[in-house]
mmCIF file of C-alpha atoms and ligand atoms in Angstrom:
data_model
loop_
_atom_site.group_PDB
_atom_site.id
_atom_site.type_symbol
_atom_site.label_atom_id
_atom_site.label_comp_id
_atom_site.label_asym_id
_atom_site.label_seq_id
_atom_site.Cartn_x
_atom_site.Cartn_y
_atom_site.Cartn_z
ATOM 1 C CA UNK A 16 19.809 27.878 10.261
ATOM 2 C CA UNK A 17 20.667 25.441 7.680
ATOM 3 C CA UNK A 18 17.600 24.008 5.552
ATOM 4 C CA UNK A 19 16.696 20.440 5.202
ATOM 5 C CA UNK A 20 15.440 19.225 2.207
ATOM 6 C CA UNK A 21 13.268 16.279 1.763
ATOM 7 C CA UNK A 22 15.044 13.021 0.543
ATOM 8 C CA UNK A 23 13.896 12.425 -3.340
ATOM 9 C CA UNK A 24 11.560 9.288 -2.885
ATOM 10 C CA UNK A 25 11.537 6.693 -6.114
ATOM 11 C CA UNK A 26 8.477 4.866 -4.998
ATOM 12 C CA UNK A 27 6.638 2.529 -2.346
ATOM 13 C CA UNK A 28 8.945 -0.106 -2.049
ATOM 14 C CA UNK A 29 8.124 -2.703 0.630
ATOM 15 C CA UNK A 30 5.769 -3.629 3.619
ATOM 16 C CA UNK A 31 7.062 -5.717 6.354
ATOM 17 C CA UNK A 32 3.645 -7.561 7.892
ATOM 18 C CA UNK A 33 3.412 -9.670 11.395
ATOM 19 C CA UNK A 34 1.439 -12.703 10.712
ATOM 20 C CA UNK A 35 0.823 -15.134 13.637
ATOM 21 C CA UNK A 36 1.074 -18.465 11.210
ATOM 22 C CA UNK A 37 3.787 -18.393 8.627
ATOM 23 C CA UNK A 38 2.565 -21.690 6.876
ATOM 24 C CA UNK A 39 -0.796 -20.264 6.672
ATOM 25 C CA UNK A 40 0.685 -16.746 5.046
ATOM 26 C CA UNK A 41 2.988 -18.678 2.810
ATOM 27 C CA UNK A 42 -0.221 -20.630 1.590
ATOM 28 C CA UNK A 43 -2.368 -17.161 1.029
ATOM 29 C CA UNK A 44 1.168 -14.661 -0.483
ATOM 30 C CA UNK A 45 2.526 -17.681 -2.557
ATOM 31 C CA UNK A 46 0.573 -20.308 -3.551
ATOM 32 C CA UNK A 47 -2.519 -18.144 -4.275
ATOM 33 C CA UNK A 48 -1.531 -14.502 -4.489
ATOM 34 C CA UNK A 49 1.351 -15.413 -6.656
ATOM 35 C CA UNK A 50 4.354 -13.997 -4.978
ATOM 36 C CA UNK A 51 7.911 -15.518 -5.569
ATOM 37 C CA UNK A 52 9.690 -16.353 -2.416
ATOM 38 C CA UNK A 53 13.474 -14.672 -2.234
ATOM 39 C CA UNK A 54 14.794 -15.636 1.001
ATOM 40 C CA UNK A 55 12.837 -18.058 3.700
ATOM 41 C CA UNK A 56 13.720 -19.224 7.526
ATOM 42 C CA UNK A 57 11.346 -20.263 9.907
ATOM 43 C CA UNK A 58 10.095 -17.126 11.039
ATOM 44 C CA UNK A 59 10.208 -14.838 7.369
ATOM 45 C CA UNK A 60 9.586 -14.920 4.038
ATOM 46 C CA UNK A 61 10.777 -12.208 1.942
ATOM 47 C CA UNK A 62 8.611 -12.329 -1.357
ATOM 48 C CA UNK A 63 8.279 -10.423 -4.828
ATOM 49 C CA UNK A 64 6.426 -10.165 -7.769
ATOM 50 C CA UNK A 65 7.418 -11.033 -11.377
ATOM 51 C CA UNK A 66 8.229 -7.401 -12.378
ATOM 52 C CA UNK A 67 10.267 -6.504 -8.966
ATOM 53 C CA UNK A 68 14.245 -6.394 -9.940
ATOM 54 C CA UNK A 69 14.473 -5.869 -5.835
ATOM 55 C CA UNK A 70 15.372 -8.215 -3.229
ATOM 56 C CA UNK A 71 11.517 -8.313 -2.042
ATOM 57 C CA UNK A 72 8.163 -5.875 -1.918
ATOM 58 C CA UNK A 73 6.659 -7.881 0.960
ATOM 59 C CA UNK A 74 8.188 -9.066 3.817
ATOM 60 C CA UNK A 75 6.291 -11.261 6.392
ATOM 61 C CA UNK A 76 7.611 -12.411 9.905
ATOM 62 C CA UNK A 77 6.079 -14.388 12.434
ATOM 63 C CA UNK A 78 4.878 -12.772 15.466
ATOM 64 C CA UNK A 79 2.212 -12.652 18.299
ATOM 65 C CA UNK A 80 -0.404 -10.455 16.701
ATOM 66 C CA UNK A 81 -0.909 -9.483 13.311
ATOM 67 C CA UNK A 82 0.437 -5.774 12.870
ATOM 68 C CA UNK A 83 2.151 -3.439 10.367
ATOM 69 C CA UNK A 84 6.130 -3.660 11.383
ATOM 70 C CA UNK A 85 6.857 -0.572 9.009
ATOM 71 C CA UNK A 86 5.977 0.456 5.358
ATOM 72 C CA UNK A 87 9.392 1.608 3.142
ATOM 73 C CA UNK A 88 10.352 3.883 0.322
ATOM 74 C CA UNK A 89 13.053 3.458 -1.676
ATOM 75 C CA UNK A 90 14.984 6.883 -1.982
ATOM 76 C CA UNK A 91 17.380 7.743 -5.016
ATOM 77 C CA UNK A 92 20.428 7.863 -3.765
ATOM 78 C CA UNK A 93 22.429 7.174 -0.585
ATOM 79 C CA UNK A 94 22.632 10.335 0.573
ATOM 80 C CA UNK A 95 19.022 10.438 0.707
ATOM 81 C CA UNK A 96 18.926 7.856 3.497
ATOM 82 C CA UNK A 97 20.767 10.869 5.324
ATOM 83 C CA UNK A 98 18.455 13.569 4.177
ATOM 84 C CA UNK A 99 15.651 11.548 5.675
ATOM 85 C CA UNK A 100 17.431 11.171 8.810
ATOM 86 C CA UNK A 101 17.924 14.986 9.305
ATOM 87 C CA UNK A 102 14.243 16.033 7.807
ATOM 88 C CA UNK A 103 12.193 13.686 10.129
ATOM 89 C CA UNK A 104 14.130 14.796 13.379
ATOM 90 C CA UNK A 105 13.997 18.367 12.205
ATOM 91 C CA UNK A 106 10.263 17.632 12.594
ATOM 92 C CA UNK A 107 10.618 16.339 15.764
ATOM 93 C CA UNK A 108 10.021 12.476 15.127
ATOM 94 C CA UNK A 109 11.373 9.873 16.643
ATOM 95 C CA UNK A 110 14.551 8.294 14.514
ATOM 96 C CA UNK A 111 16.739 5.600 14.240
ATOM 97 C CA UNK A 112 19.467 4.599 12.080
ATOM 98 C CA UNK A 113 19.792 0.650 10.904
ATOM 99 C CA UNK A 114 22.758 -0.009 9.777
ATOM 100 C CA UNK A 115 23.542 -2.644 6.836
ATOM 101 C CA UNK A 116 22.953 -6.238 7.831
ATOM 102 C CA UNK A 117 20.916 -5.703 11.339
ATOM 103 C CA UNK A 118 18.067 -4.879 9.346
ATOM 104 C CA UNK A 119 15.592 -6.121 7.254
ATOM 105 C CA UNK A 120 16.729 -8.740 4.917
ATOM 106 C CA UNK A 121 18.446 -7.605 1.808
ATOM 107 C CA UNK A 122 18.349 -4.280 2.556
ATOM 108 C CA UNK A 123 21.223 -1.939 2.956
ATOM 109 C CA UNK A 124 21.946 1.397 5.301
ATOM 110 C CA UNK A 125 18.376 2.627 6.208
ATOM 111 C CA UNK A 126 16.632 4.865 8.236
ATOM 112 C CA UNK A 127 13.214 4.301 10.256
ATOM 113 C CA UNK A 128 10.892 7.271 11.832
ATOM 114 C CA UNK A 129 7.483 7.331 13.154
ATOM 115 C CA UNK A 130 5.998 9.920 10.977
ATOM 116 C CA UNK A 131 4.165 12.449 11.796
ATOM 117 C CA UNK A 132 1.071 10.765 10.991
ATOM 118 C CA UNK A 133 2.013 8.033 13.501
ATOM 119 C CA UNK A 134 2.997 5.590 10.545
ATOM 120 C CA UNK A 135 6.496 3.242 11.195
ATOM 121 C CA UNK A 136 8.302 4.525 7.769
ATOM 122 C CA UNK A 137 11.720 2.986 6.611
ATOM 123 C CA UNK A 138 13.784 4.931 3.961
ATOM 124 C CA UNK A 139 16.490 3.110 2.099
ATOM 125 C CA UNK A 140 18.537 3.117 -1.295
ATOM 126 C CA UNK A 141 20.514 0.230 -1.100
ATOM 127 C CA UNK A 142 18.770 -3.359 -1.750
ATOM 128 C CA UNK A 143 19.960 -6.565 -3.381
ATOM 129 C CA UNK A 144 18.831 -7.002 -7.090
ATOM 130 C CA UNK A 145 17.003 -10.141 -7.852
ATOM 131 C CA UNK A 146 16.781 -12.259 -11.221
ATOM 132 C CA UNK A 147 13.909 -11.061 -14.084
ATOM 133 C CA UNK A 148 11.118 -13.212 -13.744
ATOM 134 C CA UNK A 149 8.793 -11.160 -16.099
ATOM 135 C CA UNK A 150 8.960 -13.648 -18.873
ATOM 136 C CA UNK A 151 9.379 -17.105 -16.755
ATOM 137 C CA UNK A 152 5.686 -17.444 -17.934
ATOM 138 C CA UNK A 153 6.502 -20.842 -16.739
ATOM 139 C CA UNK A 154 6.722 -19.577 -13.047
ATOM 140 C CA UNK A 155 3.478 -17.160 -13.029
ATOM 141 C CA UNK A 156 0.949 -18.499 -10.934
ATOM 142 C CA UNK A 157 -2.658 -17.888 -8.651
ATOM 143 C CA UNK A 158 -3.023 -14.073 -9.210
ATOM 144 C CA UNK A 159 0.511 -13.409 -10.763
ATOM 145 C CA UNK A 160 1.439 -10.919 -8.344
ATOM 146 C CA UNK A 161 3.457 -8.261 -10.660
ATOM 147 C CA UNK A 162 4.839 -5.487 -8.206
ATOM 148 C CA UNK A 163 3.743 -3.963 -5.120
ATOM 149 C CA UNK A 164 1.824 -0.633 -6.068
ATOM 150 C CA UNK A 165 0.826 1.450 -3.012
ATOM 151 C CA UNK A 166 0.245 1.491 0.558
ATOM 152 C CA UNK A 167 -3.289 2.737 1.611
ATOM 153 C CA UNK A 168 -3.666 4.415 5.324
ATOM 154 C CA UNK A 169 -6.150 4.766 7.497
ATOM 155 C CA UNK A 170 -5.755 7.978 9.051
ATOM 156 C CA UNK A 171 -8.192 10.610 11.065
ATOM 157 C CA UNK A 172 -6.613 13.595 9.821
ATOM 158 C CA UNK A 173 -6.403 13.770 5.682
ATOM 159 C CA UNK A 174 -5.710 17.051 5.341
ATOM 160 C CA UNK A 175 -3.331 17.186 7.705
ATOM 161 C CA UNK A 176 -1.686 13.569 5.647
ATOM 162 C CA UNK A 177 -1.942 15.473 2.639
ATOM 163 C CA UNK A 178 0.037 18.048 3.896
ATOM 164 C CA UNK A 179 3.158 16.127 5.378
ATOM 165 C CA UNK A 180 3.190 14.044 2.018
ATOM 166 C CA UNK A 181 3.126 17.281 0.012
ATOM 167 C CA UNK A 182 6.225 18.579 1.756
ATOM 168 C CA UNK A 183 7.832 15.052 0.970
ATOM 169 C CA UNK A 184 7.297 16.073 -2.593
ATOM 170 C CA UNK A 185 4.495 13.583 -3.334
ATOM 171 C CA UNK A 186 1.984 14.960 -6.196
ATOM 172 C CA UNK A 187 -1.637 14.519 -5.838
ATOM 173 C CA UNK A 188 -3.706 12.365 -8.539
ATOM 174 C CA UNK A 189 -7.086 12.357 -6.786
ATOM 175 C CA UNK A 190 -9.186 13.504 -4.108
ATOM 176 C CA UNK A 191 -12.704 12.639 -2.633
ATOM 177 C CA UNK A 192 -13.881 16.067 -1.278
ATOM 178 C CA UNK A 193 -17.119 17.357 0.535
ATOM 179 C CA UNK A 194 -19.060 20.256 -1.190
ATOM 180 C CA UNK A 195 -17.078 22.943 0.743
ATOM 181 C CA UNK A 196 -14.306 20.803 -0.367
ATOM 182 C CA UNK A 197 -13.243 19.360 2.715
ATOM 183 C CA UNK A 198 -11.051 16.343 2.261
ATOM 184 C CA UNK A 199 -12.088 12.761 2.259
ATOM 185 C CA UNK A 200 -9.379 10.709 0.584
ATOM 186 C CA UNK A 201 -6.372 11.594 -1.132
ATOM 187 C CA UNK A 202 -4.102 9.579 -3.904
ATOM 188 C CA UNK A 203 -0.607 10.605 -3.886
ATOM 189 C CA UNK A 204 2.500 9.816 -6.015
ATOM 190 C CA UNK A 205 6.369 9.830 -6.549
ATOM 191 C CA UNK A 206 6.519 7.334 -9.164
ATOM 192 C CA UNK A 207 4.465 7.900 -12.412
ATOM 193 C CA UNK A 208 1.275 6.083 -11.752
ATOM 194 C CA UNK A 209 -1.799 6.829 -9.830
ATOM 195 C CA UNK A 210 -0.457 6.533 -6.617
ATOM 196 C CA UNK A 211 2.329 5.094 -4.062
ATOM 197 C CA UNK A 212 0.216 6.544 -0.849
ATOM 198 C CA UNK A 213 -3.494 6.449 -0.190
ATOM 199 C CA UNK A 214 -5.508 7.959 3.209
ATOM 200 C CA UNK A 215 -8.666 6.603 4.239
ATOM 201 C CA UNK A 216 -10.597 8.412 6.557
ATOM 202 C CA UNK A 217 -10.902 6.307 9.562
ATOM 203 C CA UNK A 218 -9.559 5.719 12.897
ATOM 204 C CA UNK A 219 -5.834 5.702 12.643
ATOM 205 C CA UNK A 220 -2.991 5.254 12.322
ATOM 206 C CA UNK A 221 -3.574 1.942 11.453
ATOM 207 C CA UNK A 222 -2.937 0.310 8.034
ATOM 208 C CA UNK A 223 -5.574 -0.160 5.647
ATOM 209 C CA UNK A 224 -4.055 -2.294 2.596
ATOM 210 C CA UNK A 225 -1.814 -2.902 0.531
ATOM 211 C CA UNK A 226 -1.853 -2.751 -3.546
ATOM 212 C CA UNK A 227 -0.576 -5.551 -5.441
ATOM 213 C CA UNK A 228 -0.399 -4.873 -9.464
ATOM 214 C CA UNK A 229 -1.006 -7.494 -12.181
ATOM 215 C CA UNK A 230 -0.797 -6.856 -15.498
ATOM 216 C CA UNK A 231 -4.735 -7.624 -16.955
ATOM 217 C CA UNK A 232 -8.215 -7.492 -15.464
ATOM 218 C CA UNK A 233 -8.680 -11.334 -16.261
ATOM 219 C CA UNK A 234 -5.988 -12.031 -13.575
ATOM 220 C CA UNK A 235 -8.637 -9.963 -10.904
ATOM 221 C CA UNK A 236 -11.221 -12.099 -12.430
ATOM 222 C CA UNK A 237 -8.853 -15.337 -11.822
ATOM 223 C CA UNK A 238 -7.924 -14.134 -8.489
ATOM 224 C CA UNK A 239 -11.636 -14.449 -7.228
ATOM 225 C CA UNK A 240 -12.328 -17.560 -8.800
ATOM 226 C CA UNK A 241 -9.250 -19.274 -7.295
ATOM 227 C CA UNK A 242 -10.712 -18.314 -3.935
ATOM 228 C CA UNK A 243 -14.001 -19.755 -4.907
ATOM 229 C CA UNK A 244 -12.790 -22.838 -6.502
ATOM 230 C CA UNK A 245 -11.221 -23.523 -2.826
ATOM 231 C CA UNK A 246 -13.999 -22.717 -0.920
ATOM 232 C CA UNK A 247 -11.919 -19.834 0.668
ATOM 233 C CA UNK A 248 -14.502 -17.298 -1.102
ATOM 234 C CA UNK A 249 -14.813 -15.461 2.721
ATOM 235 C CA UNK A 250 -11.362 -14.104 1.925
ATOM 236 C CA UNK A 251 -12.793 -12.125 -0.717
ATOM 237 C CA UNK A 252 -13.910 -8.955 1.172
ATOM 238 C CA UNK A 253 -15.017 -6.191 -1.835
ATOM 239 C CA UNK A 254 -15.317 -6.413 -5.549
ATOM 240 C CA UNK A 255 -14.156 -7.697 -8.019
ATOM 241 C CA UNK A 256 -15.010 -4.013 -9.892
ATOM 242 C CA UNK A 257 -13.927 -0.863 -11.532
ATOM 243 C CA UNK A 258 -12.585 2.022 -8.931
ATOM 244 C CA UNK A 259 -13.755 5.642 -10.060
ATOM 245 C CA UNK A 260 -10.860 6.915 -8.482
ATOM 246 C CA UNK A 261 -7.750 5.906 -10.333
ATOM 247 C CA UNK A 262 -9.997 3.470 -12.689
ATOM 248 C CA UNK A 263 -8.266 0.640 -11.900
ATOM 249 C CA UNK A 264 -9.823 -2.646 -12.157
ATOM 250 C CA UNK A 265 -9.921 -4.487 -8.401
ATOM 251 C CA UNK A 266 -10.082 -7.035 -5.521
ATOM 252 C CA UNK A 267 -9.920 -6.990 -2.569
ATOM 253 C CA UNK A 268 -8.910 -9.998 0.169
ATOM 254 C CA UNK A 269 -8.100 -10.431 3.570
ATOM 255 C CA UNK A 270 -5.321 -12.712 4.292
ATOM 256 C CA UNK A 271 -5.187 -15.415 7.027
ATOM 257 C CA UNK A 272 -4.455 -12.521 10.016
ATOM 258 C CA UNK A 273 -7.074 -10.268 8.576
ATOM 259 C CA UNK A 274 -4.341 -7.811 6.829
ATOM 260 C CA UNK A 275 -5.996 -6.618 3.676
ATOM 261 C CA UNK A 276 -4.533 -6.798 0.252
ATOM 262 C CA UNK A 277 -5.772 -5.053 -3.261
ATOM 263 C CA UNK A 278 -5.329 -6.923 -6.641
ATOM 264 C CA UNK A 279 -5.051 -4.361 -8.831
ATOM 265 C CA UNK A 280 -4.622 -3.436 -12.448
ATOM 266 C CA UNK A 281 -4.710 -0.312 -15.542
ATOM 267 C CA UNK A 282 -4.663 2.679 -13.516
ATOM 268 C CA UNK A 283 -2.734 5.495 -15.556
ATOM 269 C CA UNK A 284 0.369 7.769 -16.497
ATOM 270 C CA UNK A 285 0.685 10.615 -14.243
ATOM 271 C CA UNK A 286 4.502 12.042 -15.162
ATOM 272 C CA UNK A 287 3.665 15.088 -16.575
ATOM 273 C CA UNK A 288 5.034 17.904 -14.936
ATOM 274 C CA UNK A 289 1.601 19.913 -15.157
ATOM 275 C CA UNK A 290 -0.553 16.577 -14.234
ATOM 276 C CA UNK A 291 -3.634 18.015 -12.447
ATOM 277 C CA UNK A 292 -5.465 16.623 -9.451
ATOM 278 C CA UNK A 293 -8.636 14.931 -10.342
ATOM 279 C CA UNK A 294 -11.383 15.992 -7.507
ATOM 280 C CA UNK A 295 -14.553 13.706 -6.736
ATOM 281 C CA UNK A 296 -17.562 14.851 -5.185
ATOM 282 C CA UNK A 297 -17.813 12.570 -1.986
ATOM 283 C CA UNK A 298 -22.115 11.967 -2.983
ATOM 284 C CA UNK A 299 -21.025 11.005 -6.476
ATOM 285 C CA UNK A 300 -21.652 7.036 -6.316
ATOM 286 C CA UNK A 301 -18.864 6.096 -8.719
ATOM 287 C CA UNK A 302 -16.380 7.426 -6.877
ATOM 288 C CA UNK A 303 -15.549 3.898 -5.337
ATOM 289 C CA UNK A 304 -17.008 1.532 -7.730
ATOM 290 C CA UNK A 305 -17.915 2.964 -10.861
ATOM 291 C CA UNK A 306 -20.718 1.123 -11.533
ATOM 292 C CA UNK A 307 -22.119 2.291 -8.180
ATOM 293 C CA UNK A 308 -21.736 -0.991 -6.297
ATOM 294 C CA UNK A 309 -21.812 -0.432 -2.482
ATOM 295 C CA UNK A 310 -18.819 -0.537 -0.223
ATOM 296 C CA UNK A 311 -19.036 -3.237 2.416
ATOM 297 C CA UNK A 312 -18.391 -1.538 6.086
ATOM 298 C CA UNK A 313 -15.650 -3.897 7.065
ATOM 299 C CA UNK A 314 -13.667 -1.851 4.231
ATOM 300 C CA UNK A 315 -14.412 1.145 5.670
ATOM 301 C CA UNK A 316 -13.985 0.547 9.528
ATOM 302 C CA UNK A 317 -11.300 -2.453 9.803
ATOM 303 C CA UNK A 318 -7.598 -2.106 9.048
ATOM 304 C CA UNK A 319 -4.235 -3.367 11.007
ATOM 305 C CA UNK A 320 -2.389 -2.214 13.838
ATOM 306 C CA UNK A 321 0.688 -0.582 13.314
ATOM 307 C CA UNK A 322 3.631 -0.951 15.544
ATOM 308 C CA UNK A 323 5.738 1.937 16.964
ATOM 309 C CA UNK A 324 9.379 1.051 18.172
ATOM 310 C CA UNK A 325 8.550 -0.401 21.120
ATOM 311 C CA UNK A 326 6.932 -3.386 19.095
ATOM 312 C CA UNK A 327 4.003 -2.279 20.824
ATOM 313 C CA UNK A 328 0.722 -0.922 18.596
ATOM 314 C CA UNK A 329 0.334 2.482 18.183
ATOM 315 C CA UNK A 330 -2.697 4.407 20.064
ATOM 316 C CA UNK A 331 -5.391 4.978 17.193
ATOM 317 C CA UNK A 332 -7.245 8.465 17.366
ATOM 318 C CA UNK A 333 -10.676 9.031 15.602
ATOM 319 C CA UNK A 334 -11.384 10.165 12.445
ATOM 320 C CA UNK A 335 -12.644 13.572 11.957
ATOM 321 C CA UNK A 336 -14.690 13.232 9.108
ATOM 322 C CA UNK A 337 -16.592 9.858 8.288
ATOM 323 C CA UNK A 338 -17.034 8.949 4.621
ATOM 324 C CA UNK A 339 -18.515 6.027 5.557
ATOM 325 C CA UNK A 340 -21.728 7.850 7.054
ATOM 326 C CA UNK A 341 -22.430 9.980 3.930
ATOM 327 C CA UNK A 342 -25.684 8.640 2.756
ATOM 328 C CA UNK A 343 -25.872 7.956 -0.824
ATOM 329 C CA UNK A 344 -27.295 5.571 -3.136
ATOM 330 C CA UNK A 345 -26.407 1.930 -2.726
ATOM 331 C CA UNK A 346 -23.229 2.670 -0.453
ATOM 332 C CA UNK A 347 -24.475 4.890 2.560
ATOM 333 C CA UNK A 348 -23.846 3.225 5.804
ATOM 334 C CA UNK A 349 -24.874 6.092 7.686
HETATM 335 O O1 LIG B 409 -12.609 2.942 -3.437
HETATM 336 S S1 LIG B 409 -11.889 4.064 -4.409
HETATM 337 O O2 LIG B 409 -12.563 3.713 -6.129
HETATM 338 O O3 LIG B 409 -11.624 4.873 -4.228
HETATM 339 C C1 LIG B 409 -10.140 3.439 -4.567
HETATM 340 C C2 LIG B 409 -9.652 2.487 -3.638
HETATM 341 C C3 LIG B 409 -9.119 3.694 -5.921
HETATM 342 C C4 LIG B 409 -7.880 3.283 -5.511
HETATM 343 C C5 LIG B 409 -7.280 2.412 -5.205
HETATM 344 O O4 LIG B 409 -6.304 1.782 -5.013
HETATM 345 C C6 LIG B 409 -8.155 2.263 -3.737
HETATM 346 O O5 LIG B 409 -7.637 1.247 -2.725
HETATM 347 FE FE1 LIG B 410 -5.578 0.652 -3.333
#
């Protein structure tokens, strides 16, 4: 029996979201969050942050119902695309080759899979390069989106998600655990930050949020101020605040279709080979907000549907462990 090695994943690269009104989505993501348009047609927007040297980190495509079309990871070499294909085929997952020119704008040869957790995931290496905007301060605006940082996924079985991503070569920076070390949530990385992907216990597969890095905490505050000033404060869902997990400064917003985005800054380096997992107890009130602010119920419960290869929303299963039912200080919703 030949051994099948996992593809070498570089990082979380982009998410492709279905939105129901591309003009409204452009207002939210481009005008207010400060993404830059790299490609645009009547039904599609390819967007990137100021630090990104690849074609896009977010693709918005017009459709009938809001959903995640797929998340995508960049892999190290063209050969790793083939490795992804064999790896997921060996797991018994649905797998599809996407030839250059027939998939997402700007992306070369790719493989799409429905992973063991039910998520639509693309692996690609080749992507068109783009101009450096980091010092085009004259173009920076809104939340000053710098780069896509992470995906957060709702899944009912966190240990299964942890095992799948560990096998794919991801490290684990932090967890939330019960008294008997039952796993409520986990943050996992390939690039040298706190995460490329994290799991929130909940009905899944669904997309909880995309995390977008900005450079400084005042950009997070300014984001909230802009939405307030425009009387669009209903787009702000949670924060601004300081996470316990990751130490990042954050605010969560909902786009016009309800897709959740986190504007995020100042997490830390995880690249040492012996970097140890930091474990939070689920009863520690500081874990999700370091100042003990309550987590709003919608944040635990609402998420975007994800599409299968048939273009229909994937069926969801209910969570096994419900963190929102843990009664702790301000944030016990149980
Ligand atoms: O709410 S948590 O403090 O657990 C948290 C949520 C930490 C980092 C994240 O990116 C996140 O979305
Ligand atoms: Fe996040």
